[in-house]
Structure formats: C-alpha cells, structure tokens
Amino acid sequence: YEAARWAYSRLPEDDRPAFGEALEAWKSDPSAAPLVLRPHLAPAPAAEPAAPAQTKAVAPTPPNPNRGAADFPSAPKAVDVMDMTLDQYRQHRAQFLNKSLI
C-alpha cells in the first residue's frame, strides 16, 4: 500500500488520475506500472502439478546384540557384599581368591 501511494504521488499532478483508477490501470498492464509495484502486480506463475509422494524405505532393525546373553545369578551383587558380615566377607574373599588362582 505504501509503495502504491508513493508511486501515485510521483505521478505529475496535472493529469494524475484518481488513485483507484491508477491502481486499476497498473493491474491491467503490470508492464506499465512503476517498477516498485511490478513484482506485486505480475500474475502468479502457474503452479506445477505436485509430484506423487515417495515413500521412504525403512531400514531394517539391527539384531539385538544381547540376544542369547545369559544372566549370571551365582555372581554376587554389590548389595550382597554390602550386607555381609565380616566373617561372611572373609569366606567370600577366600573363595574368590582361590578360584582366580586356579
């Protein structure tokens, strides 16, 4: 709007048409319109038909690296060691050291 008002004010006052008439003339022939208005008055380019949407190929899920892994129920847990008495701990430590030396 401001650009149209500015372009209209730049027309010579002697034979200046009404603002609405000037806009209609510029709309009907955008090549005769002031340069600042031409991009806004030019007809929109024809839209190209939309390309059909392509579905993306989904990558297969990789195998689970833990498949087949066994749980070690006989291994002492940190909580088990924390709950041991001093005598139980000494027995456990002795068993562990004997197994690791064999």
C-alpha positions as YAML, in Angstrom:
chain: A
units: angstrom
residues:
- id: 1
  name: TYR
  ca: [0.00, 0.00, 0.00]
- id: 2
  name: GLU
  ca: [2.77, 2.42, 0.92]
- id: 3
  name: ALA
  ca: [4.63, 1.65, -2.29]
- id: 4
  name: ALA
  ca: [1.47, 2.22, -4.33]
- id: 5
  name: ARG
  ca: [0.82, 5.53, -2.54]
- id: 6
  name: TRP
  ca: [4.42, 6.60, -3.10]
- id: 7
  name: ALA
  ca: [4.30, 5.66, -6.81]
- id: 8
  name: TYR
  ca: [0.98, 7.52, -7.17]
- id: 9
  name: SER
  ca: [2.42, 10.63, -5.53]
- id: 10
  name: ARG
  ca: [5.27, 10.61, -8.06]
- id: 11
  name: LEU
  ca: [2.85, 10.98, -11.00]
- id: 12
  name: PRO
  ca: [2.60, 14.51, -12.43]
- id: 13
  name: GLU
  ca: [-0.25, 16.40, -10.72]
- id: 14
  name: ASP
  ca: [-1.54, 17.94, -13.96]
- id: 15
  name: ASP
  ca: [-3.02, 14.77, -15.45]
- id: 16
  name: ARG
  ca: [-2.94, 12.44, -12.45]
- id: 17
  name: PRO
  ca: [-5.96, 10.06, -12.42]
- id: 18
  name: ALA
  ca: [-7.75, 9.12, -9.23]
- id: 19
  name: PHE
  ca: [-5.85, 6.68, -7.04]
- id: 20
  name: GLY
  ca: [-8.28, 3.81, -7.71]
- id: 21
  name: GLU
  ca: [-8.12, 4.39, -11.48]
- id: 22
  name: ALA
  ca: [-4.33, 4.42, -11.40]
- id: 23
  name: LEU
  ca: [-4.30, 1.11, -9.50]
- id: 24
  name: GLU
  ca: [-6.72, -0.47, -11.98]
- id: 25
  name: ALA
  ca: [-4.58, 0.70, -14.90]
- id: 26
  name: TRP
  ca: [-1.46, -0.71, -13.29]
- id: 27
  name: LYS
  ca: [-3.21, -4.01, -12.52]
- id: 28
  name: SER
  ca: [-4.44, -4.41, -16.08]
- id: 29
  name: ASP
  ca: [-0.98, -3.72, -17.56]
- id: 30
  name: PRO
  ca: [1.75, -4.51, -14.99]
- id: 31
  name: SER
  ca: [4.47, -3.67, -17.53]
- id: 32
  name: ALA
  ca: [3.29, -0.02, -17.46]
- id: 33
  name: ALA
  ca: [3.23, 0.09, -13.66]
- id: 34
  name: PRO
  ca: [6.07, 1.70, -11.70]
- id: 35
  name: LEU
  ca: [9.00, -0.67, -11.14]
- id: 36
  name: VAL
  ca: [8.40, -0.85, -7.41]
- id: 37
  name: LEU
  ca: [4.91, -2.31, -8.00]
- id: 38
  name: ARG
  ca: [5.60, -4.68, -10.90]
- id: 39
  name: PRO
  ca: [6.56, -7.72, -8.79]
- id: 40
  name: HIS
  ca: [3.33, -7.34, -6.82]
- id: 41
  name: LEU
  ca: [1.09, -6.88, -9.83]
- id: 42
  name: ALA
  ca: [2.55, -9.58, -12.08]
- id: 43
  name: PRO
  ca: [0.39, -12.68, -12.40]
- id: 44
  name: ALA
  ca: [1.48, -15.58, -10.26]
- id: 45
  name: PRO
  ca: [3.37, -18.28, -12.13]
- id: 46
  name: ALA
  ca: [1.36, -21.37, -12.96]
- id: 47
  name: ALA
  ca: [1.78, -23.99, -10.28]
- id: 48
  name: GLU
  ca: [3.37, -27.21, -11.41]
- id: 49
  name: PRO
  ca: [1.45, -30.36, -10.59]
- id: 50
  name: ALA
  ca: [2.68, -31.87, -7.39]
- id: 51
  name: ALA
  ca: [4.87, -34.90, -7.76]
- id: 52
  name: PRO
  ca: [3.49, -38.03, -6.15]
- id: 53
  name: ALA
  ca: [4.86, -38.53, -2.68]
- id: 54
  name: GLN
  ca: [7.56, -41.13, -2.48]
- id: 55
  name: THR
  ca: [7.59, -43.43, 0.46]
- id: 56
  name: LYS
  ca: [10.89, -43.74, 2.25]
- id: 57
  name: ALA
  ca: [12.37, -47.17, 2.61]
- id: 58
  name: VAL
  ca: [12.59, -48.06, 6.27]
- id: 59
  name: ALA
  ca: [15.91, -49.52, 7.30]
- id: 60
  name: PRO
  ca: [15.60, -52.93, 8.91]
- id: 61
  name: THR
  ca: [16.04, -53.05, 12.65]
- id: 62
  name: PRO
  ca: [19.53, -54.27, 13.55]
- id: 63
  name: PRO
  ca: [19.74, -57.51, 15.50]
- id: 64
  name: ASN
  ca: [19.82, -57.27, 19.28]
- id: 65
  name: PRO
  ca: [23.46, -57.65, 20.36]
- id: 66
  name: ASN
  ca: [22.35, -59.05, 23.73]
- id: 67
  name: ARG
  ca: [20.28, -61.85, 22.21]
- id: 68
  name: GLY
  ca: [21.33, -65.09, 23.81]
- id: 69
  name: ALA
  ca: [23.25, -63.43, 26.62]
- id: 70
  name: ALA
  ca: [22.96, -65.37, 29.86]
- id: 71
  name: ASP
  ca: [22.31, -63.93, 33.28]
- id: 72
  name: PHE
  ca: [24.76, -64.89, 36.00]
- id: 73
  name: PRO
  ca: [22.61, -65.50, 39.06]
- id: 74
  name: SER
  ca: [25.51, -67.05, 41.01]
- id: 75
  name: ALA
  ca: [27.66, -63.91, 40.81]
- id: 76
  name: PRO
  ca: [27.39, -61.83, 43.96]
- id: 77
  name: LYS
  ca: [25.72, -58.49, 43.59]
- id: 78
  name: ALA
  ca: [27.13, -55.33, 45.17]
- id: 79
  name: VAL
  ca: [24.22, -55.29, 47.61]
- id: 80
  name: ASP
  ca: [25.02, -58.85, 48.69]
- id: 81
  name: VAL
  ca: [28.60, -57.91, 49.56]
- id: 82
  name: MET
  ca: [27.45, -54.82, 51.40]
- id: 83
  name: ASP
  ca: [25.09, -56.89, 53.55]
- id: 84
  name: MET
  ca: [27.74, -59.47, 54.54]
- id: 85
  name: THR
  ca: [29.18, -59.72, 57.98]
- id: 86
  name: LEU
  ca: [32.94, -59.56, 58.34]
- id: 87
  name: ASP
  ca: [33.19, -63.37, 58.61]
- id: 88
  name: GLN
  ca: [30.98, -63.88, 55.52]
- id: 89
  name: TYR
  ca: [33.10, -61.39, 53.61]
- id: 90
  name: ARG
  ca: [36.32, -63.18, 54.54]
- id: 91
  name: GLN
  ca: [34.86, -66.52, 53.36]
- id: 92
  name: HIS
  ca: [33.66, -64.96, 50.13]
- id: 93
  name: ARG
  ca: [37.05, -63.32, 49.54]
- id: 94
  name: ALA
  ca: [38.87, -66.56, 50.18]
- id: 95
  name: GLN
  ca: [36.63, -68.41, 47.71]
- id: 96
  name: PHE
  ca: [37.14, -65.69, 45.11]
- id: 97
  name: LEU
  ca: [40.92, -65.69, 45.53]
- id: 98
  name: ASN
  ca: [41.08, -69.49, 45.35]
- id: 99
  name: LYS
  ca: [39.03, -69.52, 42.12]
- id: 100
  name: SER
  ca: [41.15, -66.84, 40.48]
- id: 101
  name: LEU
  ca: [44.41, -68.61, 41.32]
- id: 102
  name: ILE
  ca: [43.31, -71.93, 39.81]
...
